[in-house]
Amino acid sequence: MGSCILLVDISPLLKDPVAFRTLIDLLEDHVRASFPKIDFIVGLDSRGFLIGTPLAQRLGIGFVPVRKKGKLPGATECISYSLEYGKAELEIQSDAVEPGQKVVVVDDLLATGGTMGAACELLKRLKAEILECLVIIELKALKGSEKLNSIPFYSLLQYD
């Protein structure tokens, strides 16, 4: 039997301004209550950008993108990692984060944890302090949070 990749569509959430504002409100409330000092929100390509940039604006802090390989100008750190359906590579600009700066990493979904885990490895290379990985939806049956090696993790919605 072939493997099945479940796609979770957040487009309806993005199309509804009240729902989207409520989502950012919930994320902002969680982050403010959990962490008194954050330097950056780090968003994962590409839906993490949609959540991370308004969240960073609300918090009055900067936003740092982690992108698919070949999309960022200047010097970058790159990591290769395995996906359910092959290999992928992520990059971050080498000077995006200073050693010791505190970051929260955001994306829309945590499935197997490969992308989030790879992004955290990049941030560790830059010696960032990862406060938490934050997603809207977690697919619990895929055990992705186990790949985060005890980095704090928070999801708004969980599905088995």
mmCIF file of C-alpha atoms in Angstrom:
data_model
loop_
_atom_site.group_PDB
_atom_site.id
_atom_site.type_symbol
_atom_site.label_atom_id
_atom_site.label_comp_id
_atom_site.label_asym_id
_atom_site.label_seq_id
_atom_site.Cartn_x
_atom_site.Cartn_y
_atom_site.Cartn_z
ATOM 1 C CA MET A 1 0.000 0.000 0.000
ATOM 2 C CA GLY A 2 1.367 3.467 -0.935
ATOM 3 C CA SER A 3 1.938 6.188 1.600
ATOM 4 C CA CYS A 4 -0.560 8.999 1.901
ATOM 5 C CA ILE A 5 0.415 12.614 2.379
ATOM 6 C CA LEU A 6 -2.278 14.573 4.186
ATOM 7 C CA LEU A 7 -2.488 18.166 3.011
ATOM 8 C CA VAL A 8 -3.933 20.656 5.447
ATOM 9 C CA ASP A 9 -5.273 23.793 3.785
ATOM 10 C CA ILE A 10 -5.088 27.039 5.761
ATOM 11 C CA SER A 11 -6.382 29.101 2.805
ATOM 12 C CA PRO A 12 -9.900 29.539 4.273
ATOM 13 C CA LEU A 13 -8.298 30.955 7.437
ATOM 14 C CA LEU A 14 -6.246 33.425 5.392
ATOM 15 C CA LYS A 15 -9.288 34.526 3.379
ATOM 16 C CA ASP A 16 -11.333 35.371 6.477
ATOM 17 C CA PRO A 17 -9.929 38.577 8.063
ATOM 18 C CA VAL A 18 -11.693 38.013 11.391
ATOM 19 C CA ALA A 19 -10.497 34.411 11.673
ATOM 20 C CA PHE A 20 -6.958 35.367 10.654
ATOM 21 C CA ARG A 21 -6.852 38.242 13.165
ATOM 22 C CA THR A 22 -8.111 35.852 15.849
ATOM 23 C CA LEU A 23 -5.358 33.372 14.959
ATOM 24 C CA ILE A 24 -2.665 36.042 15.288
ATOM 25 C CA ASP A 25 -4.299 37.221 18.561
ATOM 26 C CA LEU A 26 -4.070 33.677 19.975
ATOM 27 C CA LEU A 27 -0.435 33.274 18.914
ATOM 28 C CA GLU A 28 0.468 36.720 20.247
ATOM 29 C CA ASP A 29 -1.217 36.029 23.608
ATOM 30 C CA HIS A 30 0.626 32.704 23.915
ATOM 31 C CA VAL A 31 4.037 34.165 23.040
ATOM 32 C CA ARG A 32 3.654 37.244 25.278
ATOM 33 C CA ALA A 33 2.567 35.077 28.221
ATOM 34 C CA SER A 34 5.423 32.604 27.700
ATOM 35 C CA PHE A 35 8.449 34.754 26.869
ATOM 36 C CA PRO A 36 9.219 38.220 28.257
ATOM 37 C CA LYS A 37 12.045 38.796 25.770
ATOM 38 C CA ILE A 38 12.246 37.646 22.150
ATOM 39 C CA ASP A 39 14.565 39.060 19.509
ATOM 40 C CA PHE A 40 13.064 37.542 16.347
ATOM 41 C CA ILE A 41 10.262 35.462 14.946
ATOM 42 C CA VAL A 42 11.737 32.955 12.482
ATOM 43 C CA GLY A 43 9.300 31.796 9.783
ATOM 44 C CA LEU A 44 9.614 28.724 7.586
ATOM 45 C CA ASP A 45 9.151 28.884 3.813
ATOM 46 C CA SER A 46 6.484 29.651 2.863
ATOM 47 C CA ARG A 47 3.378 29.540 5.049
ATOM 48 C CA GLY A 48 5.434 30.358 8.127
ATOM 49 C CA PHE A 49 5.985 33.754 6.486
ATOM 50 C CA LEU A 50 2.225 34.385 6.416
ATOM 51 C CA ILE A 51 1.916 33.806 10.163
ATOM 52 C CA GLY A 52 5.330 34.985 11.299
ATOM 53 C CA THR A 53 5.375 38.469 9.786
ATOM 54 C CA PRO A 54 2.122 39.747 11.349
ATOM 55 C CA LEU A 55 3.081 38.083 14.645
ATOM 56 C CA ALA A 56 6.481 39.804 14.641
ATOM 57 C CA GLN A 57 4.797 43.147 13.866
ATOM 58 C CA ARG A 58 2.393 42.711 16.782
ATOM 59 C CA LEU A 59 5.293 41.918 19.110
ATOM 60 C CA GLY A 60 7.349 44.853 17.831
ATOM 61 C CA ILE A 61 10.264 42.622 16.808
ATOM 62 C CA GLY A 62 11.951 41.567 13.572
ATOM 63 C CA PHE A 63 11.219 38.636 11.288
ATOM 64 C CA VAL A 64 13.812 36.218 9.874
ATOM 65 C CA PRO A 65 12.968 33.911 6.949
ATOM 66 C CA VAL A 66 14.241 30.361 6.560
ATOM 67 C CA ARG A 67 13.952 29.593 2.848
ATOM 68 C CA LYS A 68 14.287 26.794 0.377
ATOM 69 C CA LYS A 69 17.819 26.632 -1.050
ATOM 70 C CA GLY A 70 18.781 29.282 -3.582
ATOM 71 C CA LYS A 71 16.256 31.958 -2.599
ATOM 72 C CA LEU A 72 18.298 34.154 -0.233
ATOM 73 C CA PRO A 73 20.952 36.701 -1.218
ATOM 74 C CA GLY A 74 24.368 36.889 0.422
ATOM 75 C CA ALA A 75 26.182 34.332 2.544
ATOM 76 C CA THR A 76 23.963 31.543 3.865
ATOM 77 C CA GLU A 77 24.025 28.471 6.065
ATOM 78 C CA CYS A 78 22.439 25.469 4.348
ATOM 79 C CA ILE A 79 21.129 22.140 5.622
ATOM 80 C CA SER A 80 19.908 19.069 3.739
ATOM 81 C CA TYR A 81 17.203 16.903 5.310
ATOM 82 C CA SER A 82 14.827 14.055 4.471
ATOM 83 C CA LEU A 83 11.144 14.483 3.722
ATOM 84 C CA GLU A 84 8.423 11.848 3.466
ATOM 85 C CA TYR A 85 8.857 12.048 -0.320
ATOM 86 C CA GLY A 86 12.563 12.765 -0.856
ATOM 87 C CA LYS A 87 15.201 15.274 0.175
ATOM 88 C CA ALA A 88 15.090 19.033 0.619
ATOM 89 C CA GLU A 89 17.432 21.864 1.572
ATOM 90 C CA LEU A 90 16.849 24.947 3.706
ATOM 91 C CA GLU A 91 18.913 28.117 4.084
ATOM 92 C CA ILE A 92 19.215 31.043 6.441
ATOM 93 C CA GLN A 93 21.376 34.129 5.936
ATOM 94 C CA SER A 94 24.609 33.708 7.895
ATOM 95 C CA ASP A 95 24.200 37.056 9.656
ATOM 96 C CA ALA A 96 20.421 36.757 10.295
ATOM 97 C CA VAL A 97 20.803 36.035 14.009
ATOM 98 C CA GLU A 98 23.589 36.896 16.450
ATOM 99 C CA PRO A 99 24.817 34.303 18.984
ATOM 100 C CA GLY A 100 22.545 34.239 22.035
ATOM 101 C CA GLN A 101 19.611 36.011 20.401
ATOM 102 C CA LYS A 102 16.250 34.559 21.389
ATOM 103 C CA VAL A 103 13.938 33.278 18.643
ATOM 104 C CA VAL A 104 10.553 31.611 18.248
ATOM 105 C CA VAL A 105 10.214 29.470 15.104
ATOM 106 C CA VAL A 106 6.792 29.458 13.401
ATOM 107 C CA ASP A 107 5.087 27.439 10.679
ATOM 108 C CA ASP A 108 1.541 26.463 9.805
ATOM 109 C CA LEU A 109 1.865 22.708 10.359
ATOM 110 C CA LEU A 110 3.997 20.123 12.108
ATOM 111 C CA ALA A 111 3.785 16.705 10.439
ATOM 112 C CA THR A 112 6.918 14.513 10.533
ATOM 113 C CA GLY A 113 9.024 17.377 11.925
ATOM 114 C CA GLY A 114 11.699 17.221 9.223
ATOM 115 C CA THR A 115 11.480 20.843 8.102
ATOM 116 C CA MET A 116 11.121 22.272 11.609
ATOM 117 C CA GLY A 117 13.977 20.098 12.878
ATOM 118 C CA ALA A 118 16.237 21.214 10.029
ATOM 119 C CA ALA A 119 15.404 24.888 10.663
ATOM 120 C CA CYS A 120 16.299 24.447 14.334
ATOM 121 C CA GLU A 121 19.639 22.897 13.353
ATOM 122 C CA LEU A 122 20.392 25.965 11.188
ATOM 123 C CA LEU A 123 19.547 28.275 14.085
ATOM 124 C CA LYS A 124 21.768 26.254 16.436
ATOM 125 C CA ARG A 125 24.660 26.682 13.973
ATOM 126 C CA LEU A 126 24.161 30.450 14.302
ATOM 127 C CA LYS A 127 24.084 29.951 18.110
ATOM 128 C CA ALA A 128 20.563 31.346 18.467
ATOM 129 C CA GLU A 129 18.586 30.492 21.586
ATOM 130 C CA ILE A 130 15.433 28.743 20.365
ATOM 131 C CA LEU A 131 12.696 29.522 22.885
ATOM 132 C CA GLU A 132 9.982 27.513 21.150
ATOM 133 C CA CYS A 133 8.663 26.026 17.925
ATOM 134 C CA LEU A 134 5.117 27.238 17.306
ATOM 135 C CA VAL A 135 2.584 25.902 14.779
ATOM 136 C CA ILE A 136 -1.119 26.243 14.085
ATOM 137 C CA ILE A 137 -1.732 22.522 13.475
ATOM 138 C CA GLU A 138 0.059 19.416 14.724
ATOM 139 C CA LEU A 139 -0.559 15.974 13.212
ATOM 140 C CA LYS A 140 0.174 14.019 16.401
ATOM 141 C CA ALA A 141 0.211 10.539 14.852
ATOM 142 C CA LEU A 142 3.323 11.476 12.849
ATOM 143 C CA LYS A 143 5.272 12.254 16.077
ATOM 144 C CA GLY A 144 7.033 15.272 14.549
ATOM 145 C CA SER A 145 7.659 16.955 17.896
ATOM 146 C CA GLU A 146 9.971 14.058 18.839
ATOM 147 C CA LYS A 147 12.361 15.223 16.078
ATOM 148 C CA LEU A 148 12.769 18.577 17.837
ATOM 149 C CA ASN A 149 15.057 17.050 20.475
ATOM 150 C CA SER A 150 13.385 18.580 23.548
ATOM 151 C CA ILE A 151 13.046 22.095 22.084
ATOM 152 C CA PRO A 152 9.817 23.479 23.589
ATOM 153 C CA PHE A 153 6.908 23.043 21.198
ATOM 154 C CA TYR A 154 3.389 24.499 21.052
ATOM 155 C CA SER A 155 0.473 23.851 18.692
ATOM 156 C CA LEU A 156 -2.940 25.518 18.703
ATOM 157 C CA LEU A 157 -4.750 22.517 17.176
ATOM 158 C CA GLN A 158 -3.885 18.831 17.335
ATOM 159 C CA TYR A 159 -5.164 16.039 15.111
ATOM 160 C CA ASP A 160 -4.470 12.339 15.665
#
